[in-house]
Coordinates of C-alpha atoms in Angstrom, one line a residue:
Chain A
M29 CA -15.0 -33.6 -12.7
T30 CA -12.1 -31.8 -10.9
T31 CA -12.4 -29.9 -7.6
V32 CA -10.1 -26.9 -7.7
K33 CA -8.9 -24.9 -4.7
L34 CA -7.8 -21.3 -5.6
T35 CA -5.8 -19.0 -3.3
I36 CA -6.7 -15.4 -4.2
A37 CA -6.0 -11.8 -3.2
Y38 CA -8.1 -8.7 -3.7
E39 CA -8.1 -5.1 -2.7
G40 CA -11.6 -4.6 -1.3
T41 CA -11.8 -0.9 -2.0
D42 CA -13.8 -1.1 -5.2
F43 CA -15.7 -4.3 -4.5
C44 CA -19.2 -4.6 -2.9
G45 CA -17.8 -7.5 -0.9
F46 CA -17.2 -11.1 -1.9
Q47 CA -20.7 -12.5 -2.5
R48 CA -22.6 -12.1 -5.7
Q49 CA -25.5 -9.8 -5.3
A50 CA -28.9 -9.6 -6.9
Q51 CA -28.4 -6.1 -8.4
G52 CA -25.3 -7.1 -10.3
E53 CA -23.0 -5.1 -8.1
R54 CA -19.2 -5.5 -8.7
T55 CA -18.3 -8.3 -6.2
V56 CA -15.3 -10.7 -6.1
Q57 CA -17.5 -13.7 -6.7
A58 CA -19.1 -12.0 -9.8
E59 CA -15.7 -11.1 -11.3
L60 CA -14.4 -14.6 -10.6
E61 CA -17.4 -16.3 -12.1
K62 CA -17.3 -14.1 -15.2
A63 CA -13.7 -15.1 -15.7
L64 CA -14.5 -18.8 -15.1
Q65 CA -17.4 -18.7 -17.5
R66 CA -15.2 -17.1 -20.2
L67 CA -12.7 -19.9 -19.8
T68 CA -14.9 -22.9 -19.4
G69 CA -18.4 -22.0 -20.5
E70 CA -19.6 -23.2 -17.1
V71 CA -20.7 -21.1 -14.1
P72 CA -19.4 -23.2 -11.3
K73 CA -20.7 -22.8 -7.8
L74 CA -18.0 -20.9 -6.0
I75 CA -17.4 -21.5 -2.3
A76 CA -15.3 -19.0 -0.3
A77 CA -13.6 -19.7 3.1
G78 CA -14.9 -16.4 4.3
R79 CA -17.4 -14.1 2.6
T80 CA -15.7 -10.8 3.2
D81 CA -17.8 -7.6 3.5
A82 CA -17.7 -4.6 1.2
G83 CA -14.4 -2.8 1.5
V84 CA -12.6 -5.7 3.3
H85 CA -9.4 -6.9 1.6
A86 CA -7.9 -10.4 1.3
K87 CA -4.3 -11.6 0.8
G88 CA -5.0 -15.3 1.1
Q89 CA -8.7 -15.9 0.6
V90 CA -9.5 -19.5 -0.5
V91 CA -12.3 -20.5 -2.9
S92 CA -13.2 -23.9 -4.3
F93 CA -15.4 -25.1 -7.2
T94 CA -16.0 -28.2 -9.2
T95 CA -15.5 -28.2 -13.0
A96 CA -15.7 -30.5 -16.0
A97 CA -13.1 -28.3 -17.7
R98 CA -9.9 -30.3 -18.6
I99 CA -7.5 -27.4 -17.8
P100 CA -4.3 -28.7 -16.2
V101 CA -4.4 -27.3 -12.6
E102 CA -1.1 -25.4 -12.9
R103 CA -2.6 -23.5 -15.8
W104 CA -5.5 -22.0 -13.9
P105 CA -3.7 -19.0 -12.4
A106 CA -2.5 -17.7 -15.7
A107 CA -5.7 -18.4 -17.5
L108 CA -7.8 -16.7 -14.8
N109 CA -5.5 -13.8 -14.2
A110 CA -5.6 -12.9 -17.9
N111 CA -9.4 -12.4 -17.4
L112 CA -9.4 -10.7 -14.1
P113 CA -9.1 -7.0 -13.1
P114 CA -5.9 -5.7 -11.4
D115 CA -7.5 -5.6 -8.0
L116 CA -8.2 -9.3 -8.0
I117 CA -5.5 -12.0 -8.5
V118 CA -5.2 -15.7 -8.3
W119 CA -2.0 -16.7 -6.5
Q120 CA -2.3 -20.5 -6.7
A121 CA -4.5 -23.4 -7.9
E122 CA -4.5 -26.9 -6.6
A123 CA -6.5 -30.0 -7.4
V124 CA -8.1 -31.2 -4.2
P125 CA -10.3 -34.2 -3.3
A126 CA -14.0 -33.8 -4.1
T127 CA -14.7 -33.7 -0.4
F128 CA -12.8 -30.4 -0.1
H129 CA -15.0 -27.5 0.9
A130 CA -13.3 -24.0 1.1
R131 CA -15.4 -23.1 4.1
Y132 CA -16.2 -26.3 6.0
S133 CA -12.7 -27.8 5.5
A134 CA -11.0 -24.7 6.9
K135 CA -9.4 -25.3 10.3
T136 CA -8.6 -21.7 11.1
K137 CA -8.6 -18.3 9.5
T138 CA -6.2 -15.4 10.2
Y139 CA -7.4 -11.8 9.9
Q140 CA -5.3 -8.6 10.2
Y141 CA -6.6 -5.2 11.1
I142 CA -4.4 -2.1 10.7
V143 CA -4.9 1.1 12.7
S144 CA -2.9 4.1 11.7
R145 CA -2.1 6.5 14.5
R146 CA -0.4 9.2 12.5
R147 CA -1.5 12.7 13.1
W148 CA -2.6 13.0 9.4
P149 CA -3.8 10.1 7.2
D150 CA -1.0 8.6 5.2
P151 CA -1.9 8.7 1.5
F152 CA -0.3 5.2 1.0
L153 CA -2.2 3.5 3.9
R154 CA -5.5 5.2 3.5
R155 CA -7.1 2.3 1.6
F156 CA -5.7 -0.4 4.0
S157 CA -5.9 1.1 7.5
Y158 CA -8.3 2.9 9.8
H159 CA -6.9 6.4 10.6
Y160 CA -7.2 6.9 14.4
P161 CA -5.2 9.9 15.5
H162 CA -6.2 9.7 19.2
P163 CA -4.1 8.8 22.3
L164 CA -4.1 5.1 23.0
D165 CA -2.8 3.1 25.9
V166 CA -1.4 0.1 24.0
A167 CA -0.5 -1.9 27.1
K168 CA -4.1 -1.7 28.3
L169 CA -5.4 -2.6 24.9
R170 CA -3.1 -5.6 24.9
T171 CA -4.3 -6.8 28.3
A172 CA -7.8 -6.7 27.0
A173 CA -6.9 -8.5 23.8
A174 CA -5.3 -11.4 25.7
A175 CA -8.6 -12.1 27.4
L176 CA -10.1 -13.0 24.0
V177 CA -7.9 -16.0 23.5
G178 CA -9.6 -19.4 24.0
E179 CA -13.0 -20.7 23.4
H180 CA -15.8 -18.3 24.3
D181 CA -19.3 -17.3 23.3
F182 CA -18.6 -14.3 21.1
K183 CA -22.3 -13.3 20.8
G184 CA -21.6 -9.9 22.2
F185 CA -19.1 -9.2 19.4
A186 CA -21.4 -10.4 16.6
A187 CA -23.5 -8.1 14.5
A188 CA -27.2 -8.8 14.6
G189 CA -28.9 -10.5 11.6
S190 CA -26.8 -13.6 11.0
A191 CA -28.4 -16.9 11.7
V192 CA -25.8 -19.3 13.1
A193 CA -26.3 -22.5 15.1
T194 CA -23.8 -21.4 17.8
T195 CA -21.9 -18.2 18.7
V196 CA -19.2 -20.1 20.4
R197 CA -15.8 -19.8 18.7
R198 CA -12.2 -20.4 19.5
L199 CA -9.5 -17.7 19.1
D200 CA -5.9 -19.2 19.0
R201 CA -4.1 -15.9 18.6
V202 CA -4.9 -12.3 19.3
V203 CA -1.8 -10.1 19.1
V204 CA -1.3 -6.4 18.7
E205 CA 2.0 -5.3 17.2
E206 CA 3.4 -1.8 16.8
E207 CA 5.4 -0.9 13.7
A208 CA 6.2 2.8 13.0
E209 CA 2.9 4.6 13.8
E210 CA 0.6 1.7 12.9
L211 CA -1.0 -1.0 15.1
F212 CA -1.4 -4.4 13.6
F213 CA -4.1 -6.6 15.1
T214 CA -3.8 -10.3 14.2
L215 CA -6.5 -12.7 15.0
R216 CA -6.5 -16.4 14.2
G217 CA -9.5 -18.6 15.1
N218 CA -11.6 -21.5 14.1
G219 CA -14.4 -19.3 13.0
F220 CA -15.6 -15.7 13.0
L221 CA -19.1 -14.3 13.5
Y222 CA -20.5 -11.6 11.3
K223 CA -18.4 -8.4 11.8
M224 CA -16.7 -10.0 14.8
V225 CA -13.1 -8.8 14.1
R226 CA -14.3 -5.3 13.5
N227 CA -16.4 -5.3 16.7
I228 CA -13.4 -6.6 18.7
V229 CA -11.1 -4.0 17.3
G230 CA -13.7 -1.3 18.0
T231 CA -14.0 -2.5 21.6
L232 CA -10.2 -2.7 22.0
L233 CA -9.9 0.9 20.8
L234 CA -12.5 2.0 23.2
I235 CA -10.4 0.4 26.0
G236 CA -7.1 1.7 24.7
S237 CA -8.5 5.3 24.5
G238 CA -9.5 5.0 28.2
K239 CA -13.3 5.1 27.6
A240 CA -13.6 1.6 29.1
E241 CA -11.5 -0.7 31.3
P242 CA -9.8 -4.0 30.0
A243 CA -12.4 -5.9 32.1
L244 CA -15.0 -4.9 29.5
V245 CA -13.9 -7.7 27.2
E246 CA -14.6 -10.4 29.9
E247 CA -17.9 -8.8 30.7
I248 CA -19.1 -8.9 27.1
L249 CA -17.9 -12.5 26.8
A250 CA -19.9 -13.3 29.9
H251 CA -23.2 -11.5 29.2
G252 CA -23.1 -11.4 25.4
D253 CA -24.7 -8.0 25.1
R254 CA -23.6 -6.3 21.9
R255 CA -24.6 -2.9 23.2
A256 CA -21.7 -2.9 25.7
A257 CA -19.1 -3.4 22.9
G258 CA -17.4 -0.6 21.1
P259 CA -18.5 0.7 17.6
T260 CA -17.7 -1.5 14.6
A261 CA -14.3 -0.5 13.2
P262 CA -14.6 0.4 9.5
P263 CA -14.1 -2.3 6.9
H264 CA -11.1 -0.9 5.0
G265 CA -8.7 -1.6 7.9
L266 CA -9.4 -5.4 7.7
T267 CA -7.7 -8.0 5.6
L268 CA -8.3 -11.8 5.5
L269 CA -4.6 -12.8 5.6
S270 CA -4.8 -16.6 5.2
V271 CA -6.9 -19.7 5.7
E272 CA -5.4 -22.8 7.3
Y273 CA -6.6 -26.3 6.4
Chain B
M6 CA 6.3 38.1 5.1
T7 CA 6.9 34.5 6.2
T8 CA 8.8 31.8 4.4
V9 CA 7.1 28.4 5.0
K10 CA 8.7 25.0 4.5
L11 CA 6.1 22.2 4.1
T12 CA 6.9 18.5 4.2
I13 CA 4.3 16.7 2.1
A14 CA 3.3 13.2 0.8
Y15 CA 1.3 12.2 -2.2
E16 CA 0.4 9.1 -4.0
G17 CA 1.4 9.9 -7.6
T18 CA -1.1 7.5 -9.3
D19 CA -3.7 10.1 -10.1
F20 CA -1.5 13.2 -10.5
C21 CA 0.1 14.4 -13.8
G22 CA 3.3 15.0 -11.8
F23 CA 4.3 17.7 -9.4
Q24 CA 4.5 20.8 -11.7
R25 CA 1.6 22.9 -12.7
Q26 CA 0.8 22.5 -16.4
A27 CA -0.7 24.8 -19.0
Q28 CA -3.7 22.6 -19.7
G29 CA -4.9 22.6 -16.1
E30 CA -4.1 18.9 -15.5
R31 CA -4.4 17.6 -12.0
T32 CA -0.9 18.2 -10.5
V33 CA 0.4 18.3 -7.0
Q34 CA 1.4 22.0 -7.4
A35 CA -2.1 22.9 -8.8
E36 CA -3.9 21.2 -5.9
L37 CA -1.6 22.8 -3.3
E38 CA -1.9 26.2 -4.8
K39 CA -5.7 25.9 -5.0
A40 CA -5.7 25.1 -1.2
L41 CA -3.3 27.9 -0.4
Q42 CA -5.4 30.4 -2.4
R43 CA -8.5 29.3 -0.6
L44 CA -6.8 29.9 2.7
T45 CA -4.9 33.1 2.1
G46 CA -6.3 34.7 -1.1
E47 CA -2.7 34.6 -2.5
V48 CA -1.2 32.4 -5.1
P49 CA 2.3 31.9 -3.7
K50 CA 5.2 30.8 -5.9
L51 CA 5.7 27.2 -4.8
I52 CA 9.2 25.8 -5.0
A53 CA 9.6 22.0 -4.7
A54 CA 12.8 20.1 -3.8
G55 CA 12.2 17.7 -6.7
R56 CA 9.6 18.1 -9.4
T57 CA 8.5 14.5 -9.6
D58 CA 7.1 13.1 -12.8
A59 CA 3.6 11.8 -13.5
G60 CA 3.0 8.7 -11.5
V61 CA 5.9 9.1 -9.1
H62 CA 5.1 9.2 -5.4
A63 CA 6.5 11.2 -2.5
K64 CA 6.6 10.4 1.2
G65 CA 8.8 13.4 2.2
Q66 CA 8.7 16.0 -0.6
V67 CA 9.6 19.5 0.6
V68 CA 8.0 22.7 -0.8
S69 CA 8.6 26.3 0.2
F70 CA 6.8 29.5 -0.4
T71 CA 6.6 33.1 1.0
T72 CA 3.3 34.5 2.3
A73 CA 1.8 37.6 3.8
A74 CA -0.8 35.5 5.6
R75 CA -0.6 35.7 9.4
I76 CA -1.4 32.0 10.0
P77 CA 0.7 30.6 13.0
V78 CA 3.0 28.1 11.4
E79 CA 1.7 25.1 13.5
R80 CA -1.8 25.7 12.0
W81 CA -0.7 25.3 8.4
P82 CA -1.0 21.4 8.2
A83 CA -4.6 21.3 9.6
A84 CA -5.7 24.3 7.5
L85 CA -4.2 22.9 4.3
N86 CA -5.2 19.3 4.8
A87 CA -8.9 20.4 5.3
N88 CA -8.6 21.7 1.7
L89 CA -6.6 18.9 0.1
P90 CA -7.7 15.6 -1.5
P91 CA -6.9 12.3 0.3
D92 CA -3.9 11.4 -2.0
L93 CA -2.1 14.6 -0.9
I94 CA -1.2 15.4 2.7
V95 CA 0.9 18.0 4.5
W96 CA 2.9 16.3 7.3
Q97 CA 4.6 19.3 8.7
A98 CA 5.1 23.1 8.4
E99 CA 8.0 25.1 9.6
A100 CA 8.9 28.8 9.5
V101 CA 12.3 29.1 7.8
P102 CA 14.6 32.0 7.0
A103 CA 13.7 34.0 3.9
T104 CA 16.9 32.6 2.3
F105 CA 15.5 29.1 2.4
H106 CA 14.9 27.5 -1.0
A107 CA 13.3 24.0 -1.1
R108 CA 15.4 23.1 -4.1
Y109 CA 18.7 25.0 -3.8
S110 CA 19.0 24.6 0.0
A111 CA 18.7 20.8 -0.2
K112 CA 21.9 18.9 0.6
T113 CA 20.7 15.5 -0.6
K114 CA 17.5 13.7 -1.7
T115 CA 16.6 10.1 -1.1
Y116 CA 14.6 8.0 -3.6
Q117 CA 13.2 4.5 -3.3
Y118 CA 12.3 2.3 -6.2
I119 CA 10.4 -0.9 -5.5
V120 CA 10.5 -3.9 -7.8
S121 CA 8.1 -6.7 -7.1
R122 CA 9.3 -10.2 -8.2
R123 CA 6.1 -12.1 -7.4
R124 CA 4.8 -14.4 -10.1
W125 CA 1.6 -12.5 -10.3
P126 CA 1.1 -8.8 -9.5
D127 CA 0.1 -8.1 -5.9
P128 CA -3.1 -6.1 -5.8
F129 CA -1.8 -4.2 -2.8
L130 CA 1.6 -3.2 -4.4
R131 CA 0.4 -2.6 -7.9
R132 CA 0.3 1.2 -7.5
F133 CA 3.7 1.4 -5.8
S134 CA 5.9 -1.2 -7.4
Y135 CA 7.2 -2.3 -10.8
H136 CA 6.1 -5.9 -11.4
Y137 CA 9.1 -7.8 -12.8
P138 CA 8.5 -11.6 -12.6
H139 CA 11.7 -12.5 -14.3
P140 CA 14.8 -14.3 -12.9
L141 CA 17.3 -11.9 -11.4
D142 CA 20.9 -12.4 -10.1
V143 CA 20.6 -10.0 -7.1
A144 CA 24.3 -10.3 -6.2
K145 CA 25.3 -9.2 -9.7
L146 CA 22.9 -6.4 -9.6
R147 CA 24.3 -5.3 -6.2
T148 CA 27.9 -5.3 -7.6
A149 CA 26.8 -3.1 -10.4
A150 CA 24.9 -0.8 -8.0
A151 CA 28.0 -0.3 -5.8
A152 CA 29.9 1.2 -8.8
L153 CA 27.4 4.1 -8.9
V154 CA 28.5 5.4 -5.5
G155 CA 30.6 8.5 -5.6
E156 CA 30.9 11.6 -7.8
H157 CA 30.4 10.7 -11.5
D158 CA 29.2 12.2 -14.7
F159 CA 25.7 10.6 -14.9
K160 CA 25.0 11.9 -18.4
G161 CA 24.4 8.4 -19.7
F162 CA 21.7 7.9 -17.1
A163 CA 19.8 11.1 -17.9
A164 CA 16.9 11.4 -20.3
A165 CA 17.5 13.8 -23.1
G166 CA 15.8 17.2 -23.1
S167 CA 16.8 18.6 -19.8
A168 CA 19.1 21.7 -19.9
V169 CA 21.5 21.5 -17.0
A170 CA 24.8 23.2 -16.5
T171 CA 26.5 20.0 -15.5
T172 CA 25.7 16.3 -15.5
V173 CA 28.1 15.6 -12.6
R174 CA 26.3 14.4 -9.5
R175 CA 27.4 12.6 -6.3
L176 CA 25.6 9.5 -5.0
D177 CA 26.2 8.8 -1.3
R178 CA 24.2 5.6 -1.0
V179 CA 23.0 3.0 -3.5
V180 CA 21.6 -0.1 -1.8
V181 CA 19.4 -2.9 -2.9
E182 CA 17.5 -4.7 -0.1
E183 CA 15.3 -7.8 -0.4
E184 CA 12.2 -8.1 1.7
A185 CA 9.7 -10.9 1.0
E186 CA 9.5 -10.9 -2.9
E187 CA 10.3 -7.3 -3.3
L188 CA 13.6 -5.5 -4.1
F189 CA 14.0 -2.0 -2.5
F190 CA 16.5 0.2 -4.3
T191 CA 17.5 3.2 -2.2
L192 CA 19.5 6.0 -3.7
R193 CA 20.7 9.1 -1.9
G194 CA 22.6 11.8 -3.7
N195 CA 23.2 15.5 -4.0
G196 CA 21.2 15.8 -7.1
F197 CA 19.4 13.7 -9.7
L198 CA 19.2 14.3 -13.4
Y199 CA 15.9 13.9 -15.4
K200 CA 14.7 10.2 -15.0
M201 CA 18.1 9.3 -13.6
V202 CA 16.8 6.9 -10.9
R203 CA 14.5 5.1 -13.3
N204 CA 17.3 4.8 -15.9
I205 CA 19.6 3.4 -13.2
V206 CA 17.0 0.9 -12.1
G207 CA 16.3 -0.1 -15.7
T208 CA 20.1 -0.7 -16.2
L209 CA 20.5 -2.6 -13.0
L210 CA 17.6 -4.9 -14.0
L211 CA 19.2 -5.4 -17.4
I212 CA 22.4 -6.6 -15.5
G213 CA 20.5 -8.6 -12.9
S214 CA 18.6 -10.5 -15.7
G215 CA 21.9 -11.4 -17.3
K216 CA 21.4 -9.3 -20.4
A217 CA 24.5 -7.2 -19.5
E218 CA 27.5 -7.5 -17.2
P219 CA 28.0 -5.4 -14.1
A220 CA 30.9 -3.6 -15.9
L221 CA 28.2 -1.8 -18.0
V222 CA 27.6 0.7 -15.2
E223 CA 31.2 1.8 -15.3
E224 CA 31.2 1.9 -19.1
I225 CA 28.2 4.2 -19.1
L226 CA 29.7 6.4 -16.4
A227 CA 32.8 6.6 -18.6
H228 CA 31.4 7.2 -22.1
G229 CA 28.0 8.9 -21.1
D230 CA 26.1 7.2 -23.9
R231 CA 22.4 6.9 -22.9
R232 CA 21.8 4.3 -25.6
A233 CA 23.9 1.7 -23.7
A234 CA 21.8 2.0 -20.6
G235 CA 18.7 -0.1 -19.9
P236 CA 15.1 1.0 -20.5
T237 CA 13.6 3.6 -18.2
A238 CA 11.8 1.8 -15.3
P239 CA 8.2 2.8 -15.1
P240 CA 7.3 5.8 -12.8
H241 CA 4.9 4.1 -10.4
G242 CA 7.8 2.1 -8.7
L243 CA 9.5 5.4 -7.6
T244 CA 9.0 7.3 -4.4
L245 CA 10.8 10.5 -3.2
L246 CA 11.4 9.4 0.4
S247 CA 13.0 12.4 1.9
V248 CA 15.0 15.6 1.3
E249 CA 17.9 16.4 3.6
Y250 CA 18.9 20.0 4.4

């Protein structure tokens, strides 16, 4: 048996998220498993570093599985890519120890959220960014973003309905960069709660637009009340950039 | 009567080119004219700076038309965009003298061609770049590109079937920049023959891949024989960046 680690990318637009669903929806997992089955005859149990939601993209998602197939590891990308659609690609395959687990072995994950501030939506960015043509005080938004760095209880930034042992997470990096008329939010942390990045971005936009003060972030971290946070930013602005092991 | 200059952008993927076609295909001109008719009741004669081919994109295409509609010029973008699909957008509208002609008044046009050299096609670039995962000598390719600058007879780089008075054109700028694993070809000139940019890129790739020497460019400029040039690079790598007046 070999444990294989795949680094993959996908454009989330036409996927119903990563995870296989009961109704046979088009998901990343379903497409990958179909390709693996065609190659090996097996349906391996696929583990993803982060199960991205419908519409969310990935440039460096990591999945792992164990297989009896005797395909040399350097042959996996070509073999799989020949069986995958153009919106899903395998960048790299590595043989890893059997103890490797794409999700539990991950030290940190890095997400990027793109907000496009152009007056009119750019046809080239429409699939990958949230069009937000409203005035923003970027300095204020950055002050608020800085307060997120460190270990905190992010309960107030998590969507309801996910059962997790603890809502404490550590964010190592929260930066907001401007390039042309786009804002790039980059968040790296040791774990992310359900819809946490999108809720953080929604809250930062609320603050940047002047509808709340930067102190709101610290308040939400203190009291953990989701209702005080901003609306969840839409999925298509979000990309899982990389997973660090 | 008002003459209006529109600066527009479109993702060419799902358009059968700019120009209206007899069979009612989905073209940029047809979509724009439909929106204009809905707004004004007129079907104005639309003139484009460059009639891009099927699959070719534009970030700063310019079109002009004359209308009896009394819509204030600053209102045109919002009014049109409300009636346009998401892959076609109006950035800007200006009132211009009646003598303005989007095509004949243009001094230069700037095109960009993107070649992606990644081993596997990037799902995010697949619509906007030509995937070319072969070894390239970029220095050689740049030497060849430099020879294109200036006034030359570009007959050997033009596709057959276009009736033009002269095949002499002037290129002011031909640069090849590397960023990550992509090559960005930028060409600015006072006019471009049919498929000229794509034939130039195809020829430069032939040279970069070692199948021809940089001197080939000067030879083709001298003898004008299309058969000596490289294959036409595919349309989806090409974008009309801007038109200079």
